[in-house]
Tab-separated table of N, CA and C in Angstrom:
chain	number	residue	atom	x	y	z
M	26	UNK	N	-6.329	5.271	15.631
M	26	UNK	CA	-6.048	5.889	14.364
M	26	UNK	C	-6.263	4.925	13.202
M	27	UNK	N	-5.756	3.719	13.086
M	27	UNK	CA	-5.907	2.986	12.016
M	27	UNK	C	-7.452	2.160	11.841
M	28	UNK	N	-8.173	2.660	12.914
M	28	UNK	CA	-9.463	2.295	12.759
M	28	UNK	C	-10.350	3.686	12.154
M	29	UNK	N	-9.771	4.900	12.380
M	29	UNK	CA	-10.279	6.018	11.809
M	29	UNK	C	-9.801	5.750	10.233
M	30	UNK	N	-8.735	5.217	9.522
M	30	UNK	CA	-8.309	5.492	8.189
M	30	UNK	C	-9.208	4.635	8.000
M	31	UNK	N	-9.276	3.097	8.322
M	31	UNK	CA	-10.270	2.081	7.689
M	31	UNK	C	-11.649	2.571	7.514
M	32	UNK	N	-12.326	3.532	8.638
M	32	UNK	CA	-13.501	3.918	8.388
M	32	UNK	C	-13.381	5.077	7.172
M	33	UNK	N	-12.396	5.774	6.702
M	33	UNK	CA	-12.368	6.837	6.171
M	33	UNK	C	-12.255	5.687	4.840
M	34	UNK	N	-11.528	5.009	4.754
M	34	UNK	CA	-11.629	3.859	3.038
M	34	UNK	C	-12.721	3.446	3.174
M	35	UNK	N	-13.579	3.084	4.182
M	35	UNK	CA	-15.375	2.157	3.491
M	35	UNK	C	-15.880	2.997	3.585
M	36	UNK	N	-16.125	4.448	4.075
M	36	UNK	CA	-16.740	5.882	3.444
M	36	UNK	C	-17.124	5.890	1.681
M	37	UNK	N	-15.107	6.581	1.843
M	37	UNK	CA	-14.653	6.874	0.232
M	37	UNK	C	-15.098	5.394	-0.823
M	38	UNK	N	-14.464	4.621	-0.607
M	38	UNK	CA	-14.296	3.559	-1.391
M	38	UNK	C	-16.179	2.710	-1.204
M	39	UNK	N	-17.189	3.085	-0.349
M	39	UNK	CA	-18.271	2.276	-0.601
M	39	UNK	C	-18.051	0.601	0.100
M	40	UNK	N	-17.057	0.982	0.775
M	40	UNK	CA	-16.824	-0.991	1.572
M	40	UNK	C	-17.079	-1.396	2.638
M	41	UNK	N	-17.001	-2.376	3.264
M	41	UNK	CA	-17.663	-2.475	4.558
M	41	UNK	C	-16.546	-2.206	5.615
M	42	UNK	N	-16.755	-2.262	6.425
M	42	UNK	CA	-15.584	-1.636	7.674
M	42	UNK	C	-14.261	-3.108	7.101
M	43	UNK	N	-14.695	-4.200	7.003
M	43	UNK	CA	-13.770	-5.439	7.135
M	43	UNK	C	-13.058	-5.519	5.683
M	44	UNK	N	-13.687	-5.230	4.885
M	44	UNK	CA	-13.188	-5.474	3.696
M	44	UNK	C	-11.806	-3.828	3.284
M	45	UNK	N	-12.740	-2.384	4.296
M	45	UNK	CA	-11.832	-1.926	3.735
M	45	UNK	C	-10.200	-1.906	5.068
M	46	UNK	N	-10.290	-2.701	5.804
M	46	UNK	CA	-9.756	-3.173	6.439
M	46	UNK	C	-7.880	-4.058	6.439
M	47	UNK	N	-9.482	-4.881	5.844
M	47	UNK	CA	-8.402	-5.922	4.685
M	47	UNK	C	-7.449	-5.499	3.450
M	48	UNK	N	-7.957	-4.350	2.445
M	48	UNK	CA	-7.452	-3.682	1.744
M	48	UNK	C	-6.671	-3.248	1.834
M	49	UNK	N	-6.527	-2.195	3.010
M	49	UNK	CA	-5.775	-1.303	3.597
M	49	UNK	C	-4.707	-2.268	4.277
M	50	UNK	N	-4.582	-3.110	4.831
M	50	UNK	CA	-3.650	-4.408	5.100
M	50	UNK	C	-2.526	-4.904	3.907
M	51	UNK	N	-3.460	-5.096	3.200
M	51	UNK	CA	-2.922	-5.710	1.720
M	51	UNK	C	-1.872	-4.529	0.991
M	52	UNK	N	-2.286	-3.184	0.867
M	52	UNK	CA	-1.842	-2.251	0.813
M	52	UNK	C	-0.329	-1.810	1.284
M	53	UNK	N	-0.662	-1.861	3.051
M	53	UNK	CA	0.655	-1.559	3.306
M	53	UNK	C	1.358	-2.931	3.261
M	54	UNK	N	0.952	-4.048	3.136
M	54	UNK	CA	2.196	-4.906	3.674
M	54	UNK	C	2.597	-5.259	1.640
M	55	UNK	N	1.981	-4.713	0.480
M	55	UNK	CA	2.778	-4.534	-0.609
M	55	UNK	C	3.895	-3.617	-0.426
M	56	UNK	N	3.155	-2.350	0.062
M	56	UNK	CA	4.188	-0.977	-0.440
M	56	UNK	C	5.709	-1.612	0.931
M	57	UNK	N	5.421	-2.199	2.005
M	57	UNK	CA	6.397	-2.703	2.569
M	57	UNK	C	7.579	-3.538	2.018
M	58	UNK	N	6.882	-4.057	1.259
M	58	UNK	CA	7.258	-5.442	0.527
M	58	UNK	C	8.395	-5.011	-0.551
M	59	UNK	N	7.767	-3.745	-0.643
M	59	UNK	CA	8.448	-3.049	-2.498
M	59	UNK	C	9.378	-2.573	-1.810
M	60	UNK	N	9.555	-1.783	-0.448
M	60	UNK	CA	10.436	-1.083	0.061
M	60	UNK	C	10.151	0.158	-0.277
M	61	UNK	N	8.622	0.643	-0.008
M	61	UNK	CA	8.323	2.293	-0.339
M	61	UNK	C	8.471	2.649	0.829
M	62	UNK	N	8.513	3.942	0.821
M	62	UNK	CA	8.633	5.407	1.135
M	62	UNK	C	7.188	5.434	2.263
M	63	UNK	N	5.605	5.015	1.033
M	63	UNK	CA	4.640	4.805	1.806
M	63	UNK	C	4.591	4.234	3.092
M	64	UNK	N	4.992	3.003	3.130
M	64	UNK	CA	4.837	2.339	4.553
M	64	UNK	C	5.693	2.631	5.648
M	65	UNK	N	6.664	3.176	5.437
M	65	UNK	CA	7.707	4.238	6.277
M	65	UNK	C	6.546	5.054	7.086
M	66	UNK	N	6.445	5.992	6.312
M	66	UNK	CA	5.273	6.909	6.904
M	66	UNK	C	4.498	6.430	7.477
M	67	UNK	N	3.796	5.534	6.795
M	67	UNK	CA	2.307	5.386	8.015
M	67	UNK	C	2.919	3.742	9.201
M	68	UNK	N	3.556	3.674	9.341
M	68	UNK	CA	4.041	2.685	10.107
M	68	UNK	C	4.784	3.207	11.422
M	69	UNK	N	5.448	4.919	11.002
M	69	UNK	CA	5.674	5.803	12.173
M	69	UNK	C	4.360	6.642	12.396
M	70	UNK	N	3.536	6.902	12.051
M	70	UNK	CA	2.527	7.476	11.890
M	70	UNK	C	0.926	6.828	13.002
M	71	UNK	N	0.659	5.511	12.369
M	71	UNK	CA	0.066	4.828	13.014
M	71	UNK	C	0.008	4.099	13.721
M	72	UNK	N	0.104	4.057	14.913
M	72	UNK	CA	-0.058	2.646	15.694
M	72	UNK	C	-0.957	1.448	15.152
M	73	UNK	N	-0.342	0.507	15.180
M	73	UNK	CA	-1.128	-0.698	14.636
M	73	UNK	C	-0.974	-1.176	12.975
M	74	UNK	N	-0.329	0.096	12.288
M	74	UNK	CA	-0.544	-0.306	10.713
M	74	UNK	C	0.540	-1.020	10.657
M	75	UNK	N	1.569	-1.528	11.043
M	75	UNK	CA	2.959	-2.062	10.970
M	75	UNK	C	2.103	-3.934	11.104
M	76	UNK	N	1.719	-4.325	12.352
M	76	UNK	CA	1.259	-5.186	12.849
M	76	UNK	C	-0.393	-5.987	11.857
M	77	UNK	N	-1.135	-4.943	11.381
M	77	UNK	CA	-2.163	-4.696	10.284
M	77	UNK	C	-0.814	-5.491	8.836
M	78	UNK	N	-0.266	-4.961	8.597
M	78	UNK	CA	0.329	-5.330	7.481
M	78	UNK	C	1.183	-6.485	7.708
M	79	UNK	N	1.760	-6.775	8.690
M	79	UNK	CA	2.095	-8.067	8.833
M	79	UNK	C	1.055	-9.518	9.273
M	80	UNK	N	0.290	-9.527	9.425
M	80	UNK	CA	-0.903	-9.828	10.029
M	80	UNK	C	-1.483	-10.376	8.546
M	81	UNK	N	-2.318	-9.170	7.927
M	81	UNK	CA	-2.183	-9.262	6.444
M	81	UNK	C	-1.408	-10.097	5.417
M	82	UNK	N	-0.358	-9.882	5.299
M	82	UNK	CA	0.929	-10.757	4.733
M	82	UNK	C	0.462	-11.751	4.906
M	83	UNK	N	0.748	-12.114	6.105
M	83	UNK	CA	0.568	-13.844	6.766
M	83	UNK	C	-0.251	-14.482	6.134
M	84	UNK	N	-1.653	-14.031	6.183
M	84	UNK	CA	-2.821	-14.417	5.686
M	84	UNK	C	-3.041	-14.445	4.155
M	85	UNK	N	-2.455	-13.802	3.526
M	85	UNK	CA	-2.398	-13.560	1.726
M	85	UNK	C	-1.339	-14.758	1.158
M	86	UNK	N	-0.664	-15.265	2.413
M	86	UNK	CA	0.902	-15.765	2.153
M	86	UNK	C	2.173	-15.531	1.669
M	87	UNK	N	2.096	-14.085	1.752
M	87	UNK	CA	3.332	-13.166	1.108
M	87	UNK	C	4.560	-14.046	1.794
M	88	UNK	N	5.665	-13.703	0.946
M	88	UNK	CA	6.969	-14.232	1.322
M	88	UNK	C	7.341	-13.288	2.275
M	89	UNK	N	8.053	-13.944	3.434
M	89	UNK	CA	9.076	-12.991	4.277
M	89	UNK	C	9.920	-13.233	5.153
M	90	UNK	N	10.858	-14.069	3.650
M	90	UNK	CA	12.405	-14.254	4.129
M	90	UNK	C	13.069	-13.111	3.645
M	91	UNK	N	14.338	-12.563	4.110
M	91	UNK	CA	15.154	-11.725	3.911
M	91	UNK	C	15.102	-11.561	2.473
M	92	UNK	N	15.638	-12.855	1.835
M	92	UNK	CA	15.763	-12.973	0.489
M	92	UNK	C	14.983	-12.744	-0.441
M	93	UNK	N	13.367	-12.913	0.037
M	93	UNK	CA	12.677	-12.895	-0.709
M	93	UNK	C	12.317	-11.562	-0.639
M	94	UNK	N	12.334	-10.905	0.075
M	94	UNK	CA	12.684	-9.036	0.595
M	94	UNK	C	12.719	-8.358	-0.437
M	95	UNK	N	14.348	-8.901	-0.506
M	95	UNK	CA	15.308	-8.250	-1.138
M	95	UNK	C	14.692	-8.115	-2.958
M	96	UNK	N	14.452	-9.929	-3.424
M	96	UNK	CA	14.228	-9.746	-4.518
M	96	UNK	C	12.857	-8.724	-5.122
M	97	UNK	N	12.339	-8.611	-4.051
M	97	UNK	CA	11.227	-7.894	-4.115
M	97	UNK	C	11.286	-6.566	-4.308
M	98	UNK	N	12.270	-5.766	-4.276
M	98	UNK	CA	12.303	-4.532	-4.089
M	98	UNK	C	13.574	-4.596	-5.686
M	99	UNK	N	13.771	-5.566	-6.734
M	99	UNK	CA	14.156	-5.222	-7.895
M	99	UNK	C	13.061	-4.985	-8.622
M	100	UNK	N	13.485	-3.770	-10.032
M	100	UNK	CA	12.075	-3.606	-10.541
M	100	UNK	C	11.383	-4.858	-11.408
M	101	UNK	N	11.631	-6.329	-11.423
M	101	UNK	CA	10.783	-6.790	-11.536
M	101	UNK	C	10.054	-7.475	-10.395
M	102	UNK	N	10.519	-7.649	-9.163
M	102	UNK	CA	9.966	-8.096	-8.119
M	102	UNK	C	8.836	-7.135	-7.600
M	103	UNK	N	8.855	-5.518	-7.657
M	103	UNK	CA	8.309	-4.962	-8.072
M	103	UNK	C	6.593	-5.079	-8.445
M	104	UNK	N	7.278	-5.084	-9.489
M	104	UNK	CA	6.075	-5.543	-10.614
M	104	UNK	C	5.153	-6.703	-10.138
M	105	UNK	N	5.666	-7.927	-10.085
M	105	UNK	CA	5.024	-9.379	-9.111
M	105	UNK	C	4.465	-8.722	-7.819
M	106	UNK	N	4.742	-7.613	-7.251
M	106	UNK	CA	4.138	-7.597	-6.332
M	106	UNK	C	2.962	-6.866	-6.124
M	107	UNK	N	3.214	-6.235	-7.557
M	107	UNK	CA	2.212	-4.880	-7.316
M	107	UNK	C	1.002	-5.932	-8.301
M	108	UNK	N	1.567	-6.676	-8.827
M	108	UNK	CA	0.078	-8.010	-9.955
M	108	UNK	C	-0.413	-8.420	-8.462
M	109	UNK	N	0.626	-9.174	-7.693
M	109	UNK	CA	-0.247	-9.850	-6.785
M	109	UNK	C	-1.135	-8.649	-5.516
M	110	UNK	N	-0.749	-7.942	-5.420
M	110	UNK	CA	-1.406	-6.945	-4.723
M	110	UNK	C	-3.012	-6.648	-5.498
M	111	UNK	N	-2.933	-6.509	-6.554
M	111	UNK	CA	-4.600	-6.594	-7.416
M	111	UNK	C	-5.235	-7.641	-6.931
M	112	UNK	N	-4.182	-8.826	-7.458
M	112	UNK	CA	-4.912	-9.937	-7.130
M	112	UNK	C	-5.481	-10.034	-5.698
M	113	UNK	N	-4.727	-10.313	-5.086
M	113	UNK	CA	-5.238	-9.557	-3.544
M	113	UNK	C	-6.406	-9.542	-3.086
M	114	UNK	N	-6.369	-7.708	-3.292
M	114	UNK	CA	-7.463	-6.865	-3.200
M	114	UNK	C	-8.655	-7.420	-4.144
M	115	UNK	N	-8.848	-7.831	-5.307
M	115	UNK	CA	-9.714	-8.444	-6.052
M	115	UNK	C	-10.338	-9.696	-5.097
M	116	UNK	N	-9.395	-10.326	-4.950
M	116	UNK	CA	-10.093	-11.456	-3.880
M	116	UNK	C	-10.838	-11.399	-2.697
M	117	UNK	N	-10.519	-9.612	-2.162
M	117	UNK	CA	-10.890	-9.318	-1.070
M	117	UNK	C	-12.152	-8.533	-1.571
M	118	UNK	N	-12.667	-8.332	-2.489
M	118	UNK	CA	-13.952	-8.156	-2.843
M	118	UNK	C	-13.932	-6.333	-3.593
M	119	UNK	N	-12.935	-6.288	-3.525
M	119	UNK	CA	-12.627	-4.850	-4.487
M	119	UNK	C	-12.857	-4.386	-5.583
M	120	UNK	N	-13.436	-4.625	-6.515
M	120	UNK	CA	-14.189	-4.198	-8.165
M	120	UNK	C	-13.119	-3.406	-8.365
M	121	UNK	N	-12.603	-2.709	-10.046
M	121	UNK	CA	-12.173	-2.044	-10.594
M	121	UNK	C	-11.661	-0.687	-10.271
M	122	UNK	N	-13.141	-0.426	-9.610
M	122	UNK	CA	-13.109	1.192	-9.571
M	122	UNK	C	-12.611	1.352	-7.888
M	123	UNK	N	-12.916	0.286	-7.046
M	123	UNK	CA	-12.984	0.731	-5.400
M	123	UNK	C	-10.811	0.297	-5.557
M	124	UNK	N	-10.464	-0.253	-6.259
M	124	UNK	CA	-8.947	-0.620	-6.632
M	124	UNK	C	-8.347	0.810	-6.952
M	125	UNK	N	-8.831	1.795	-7.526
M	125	UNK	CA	-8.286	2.403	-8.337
M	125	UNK	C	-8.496	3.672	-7.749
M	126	UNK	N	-9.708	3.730	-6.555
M	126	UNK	CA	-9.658	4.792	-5.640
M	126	UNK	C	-8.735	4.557	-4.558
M	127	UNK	N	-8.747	3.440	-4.335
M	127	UNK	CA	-7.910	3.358	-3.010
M	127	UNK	C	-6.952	3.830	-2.168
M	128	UNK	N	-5.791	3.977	-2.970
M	128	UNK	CA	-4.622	4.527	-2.755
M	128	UNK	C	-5.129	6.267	-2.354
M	129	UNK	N	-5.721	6.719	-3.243
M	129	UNK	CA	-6.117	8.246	-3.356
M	129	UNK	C	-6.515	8.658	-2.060
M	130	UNK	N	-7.861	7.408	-1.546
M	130	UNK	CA	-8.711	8.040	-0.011
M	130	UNK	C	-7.475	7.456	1.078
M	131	UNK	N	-6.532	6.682	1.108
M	131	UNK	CA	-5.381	6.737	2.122
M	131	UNK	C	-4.838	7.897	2.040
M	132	UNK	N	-4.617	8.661	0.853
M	132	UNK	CA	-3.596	9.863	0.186
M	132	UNK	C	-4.710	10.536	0.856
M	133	UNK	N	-5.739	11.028	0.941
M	133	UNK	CA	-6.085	11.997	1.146
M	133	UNK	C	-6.346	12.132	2.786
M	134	UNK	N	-6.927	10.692	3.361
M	134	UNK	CA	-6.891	10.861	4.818
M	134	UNK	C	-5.676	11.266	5.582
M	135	UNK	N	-4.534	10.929	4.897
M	135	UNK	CA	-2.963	11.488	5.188
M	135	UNK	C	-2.814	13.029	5.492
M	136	UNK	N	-2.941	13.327	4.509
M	136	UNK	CA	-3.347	15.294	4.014
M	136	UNK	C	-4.197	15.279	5.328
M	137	UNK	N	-5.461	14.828	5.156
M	137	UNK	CA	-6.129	16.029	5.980
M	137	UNK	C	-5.806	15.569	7.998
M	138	UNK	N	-5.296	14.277	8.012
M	138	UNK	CA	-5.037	14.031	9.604
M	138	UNK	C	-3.885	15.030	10.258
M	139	UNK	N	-2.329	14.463	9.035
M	139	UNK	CA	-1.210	14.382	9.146
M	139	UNK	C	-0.800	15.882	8.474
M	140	UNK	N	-1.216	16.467	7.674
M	140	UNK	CA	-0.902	17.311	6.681
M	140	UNK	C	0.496	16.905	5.523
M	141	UNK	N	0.323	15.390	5.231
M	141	UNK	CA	1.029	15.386	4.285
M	141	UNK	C	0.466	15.002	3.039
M	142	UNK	N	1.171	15.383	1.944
M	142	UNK	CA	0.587	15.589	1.000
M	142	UNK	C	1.590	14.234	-0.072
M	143	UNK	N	1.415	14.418	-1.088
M	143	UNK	CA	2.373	13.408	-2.209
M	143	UNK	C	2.336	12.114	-2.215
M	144	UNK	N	1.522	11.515	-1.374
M	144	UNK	CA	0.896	10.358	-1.760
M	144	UNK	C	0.653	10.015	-2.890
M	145	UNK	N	0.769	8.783	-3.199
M	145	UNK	CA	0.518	8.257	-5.061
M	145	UNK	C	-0.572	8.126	-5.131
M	146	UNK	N	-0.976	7.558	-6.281
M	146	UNK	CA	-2.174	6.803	-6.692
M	146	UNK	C	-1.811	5.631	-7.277
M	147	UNK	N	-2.553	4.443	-7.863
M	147	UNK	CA	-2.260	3.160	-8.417
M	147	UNK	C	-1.338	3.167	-9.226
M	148	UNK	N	-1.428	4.311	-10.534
M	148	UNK	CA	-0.429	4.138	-11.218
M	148	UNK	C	1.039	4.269	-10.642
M	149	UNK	N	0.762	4.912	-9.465
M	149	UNK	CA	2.056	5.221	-8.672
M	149	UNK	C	2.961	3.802	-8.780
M	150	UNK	N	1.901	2.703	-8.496
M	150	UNK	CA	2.049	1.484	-7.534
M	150	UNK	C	2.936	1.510	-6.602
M	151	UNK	N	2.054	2.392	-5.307
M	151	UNK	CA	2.202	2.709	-4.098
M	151	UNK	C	3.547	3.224	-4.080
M	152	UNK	N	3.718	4.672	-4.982
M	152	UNK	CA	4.830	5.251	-4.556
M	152	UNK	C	4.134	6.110	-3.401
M	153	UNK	N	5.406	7.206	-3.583
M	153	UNK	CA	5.646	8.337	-2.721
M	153	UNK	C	6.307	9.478	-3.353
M	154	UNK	N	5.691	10.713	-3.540
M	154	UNK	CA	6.675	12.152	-3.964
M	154	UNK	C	8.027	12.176	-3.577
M	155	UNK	N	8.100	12.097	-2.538
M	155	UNK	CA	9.937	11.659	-1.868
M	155	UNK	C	10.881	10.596	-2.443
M	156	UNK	N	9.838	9.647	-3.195
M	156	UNK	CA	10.799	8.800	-3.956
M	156	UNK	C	11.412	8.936	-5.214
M	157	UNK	N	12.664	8.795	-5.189
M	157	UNK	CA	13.530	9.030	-6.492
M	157	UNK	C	12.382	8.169	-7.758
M	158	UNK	N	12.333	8.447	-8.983
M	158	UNK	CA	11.921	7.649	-10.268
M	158	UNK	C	12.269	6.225	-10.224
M	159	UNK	N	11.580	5.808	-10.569
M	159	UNK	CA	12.465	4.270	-10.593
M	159	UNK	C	11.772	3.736	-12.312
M	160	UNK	N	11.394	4.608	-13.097
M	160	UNK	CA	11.427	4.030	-14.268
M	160	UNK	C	12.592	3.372	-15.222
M	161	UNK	N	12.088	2.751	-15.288
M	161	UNK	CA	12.899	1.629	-16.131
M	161	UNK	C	13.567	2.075	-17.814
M	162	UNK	N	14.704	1.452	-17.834
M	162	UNK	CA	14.873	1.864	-19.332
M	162	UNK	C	15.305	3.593	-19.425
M	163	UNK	N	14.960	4.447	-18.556
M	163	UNK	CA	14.987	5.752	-19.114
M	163	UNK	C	16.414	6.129	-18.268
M	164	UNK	N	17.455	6.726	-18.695
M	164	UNK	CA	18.205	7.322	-18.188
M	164	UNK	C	18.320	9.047	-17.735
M	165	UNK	N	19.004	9.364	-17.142
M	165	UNK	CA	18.794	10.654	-16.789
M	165	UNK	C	20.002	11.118	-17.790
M	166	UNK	N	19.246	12.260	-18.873
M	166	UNK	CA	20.365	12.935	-19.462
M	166	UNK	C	21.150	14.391	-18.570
């Protein structure tokens, strides 16, 4: 399965099997990192994407002490993770536009394997429909 999504991202996205590979690595072991909703799903979902994203990590040098977990999942740790996640993927040979599809052709290979739907897109930065708001500053009247 997680060799069918990678082929379904260097389809969509125009990448080579390794690069969209790598992406897709980088990907889940952010939205892990943030404590989404996303990597829940495809980590029960796929065999191998759990191991793919840790694997990943390792190699990018993501932090993964408890602590550093934790701070990661405040909304500015957040934020640091979702910069270094560009950065990332940029390093991994990703241009503008193959960044900005990305999320979408995971979202959509989801839908059509799994039949789920509400997957984010970038601006999401790797949410999930199931996830409560987490905007900042705004209160709920």
């Amino acid at each position: 399965m997680i060799d069918d999504l990678t082929a379904h991202i260097a389809t969509s996205n125009g990448l080579a099997d390794s690069v969209s590979r790598r992406a897709l690595g980088i990907v889940l072991n952010s939205a892990e990192r943030q404590g989404s909703p996303l990597a829940d799903v495809i980590f029960r979902s796929i065999p191998g994407a759990r191991a793919l994203a840790a694997q990943t990590g390792h190699e990018i040098g993501a932090p993964t002490g408890d602590v550093a977990r934790l701070i990661e999942q405040t909304p500015g740790g957040r934020r640091r993770v979702s910069l270094s996640m560009i950065s990332a993927l940029q390093d991994a040979g990703l241009d503008h536009k193959a960044i900005g599809t990305l999320l979408p052709s995971i979202g959509s290979w989801m839908q059509s394997v799994y039949g789920m739907n509400d997957f984010g897109h970038l601006g999401d930065l790797i949410g999930h429909a199931g996830e409560p708001s987490r905007r900042e500053g705004v209160r709920a009247a």
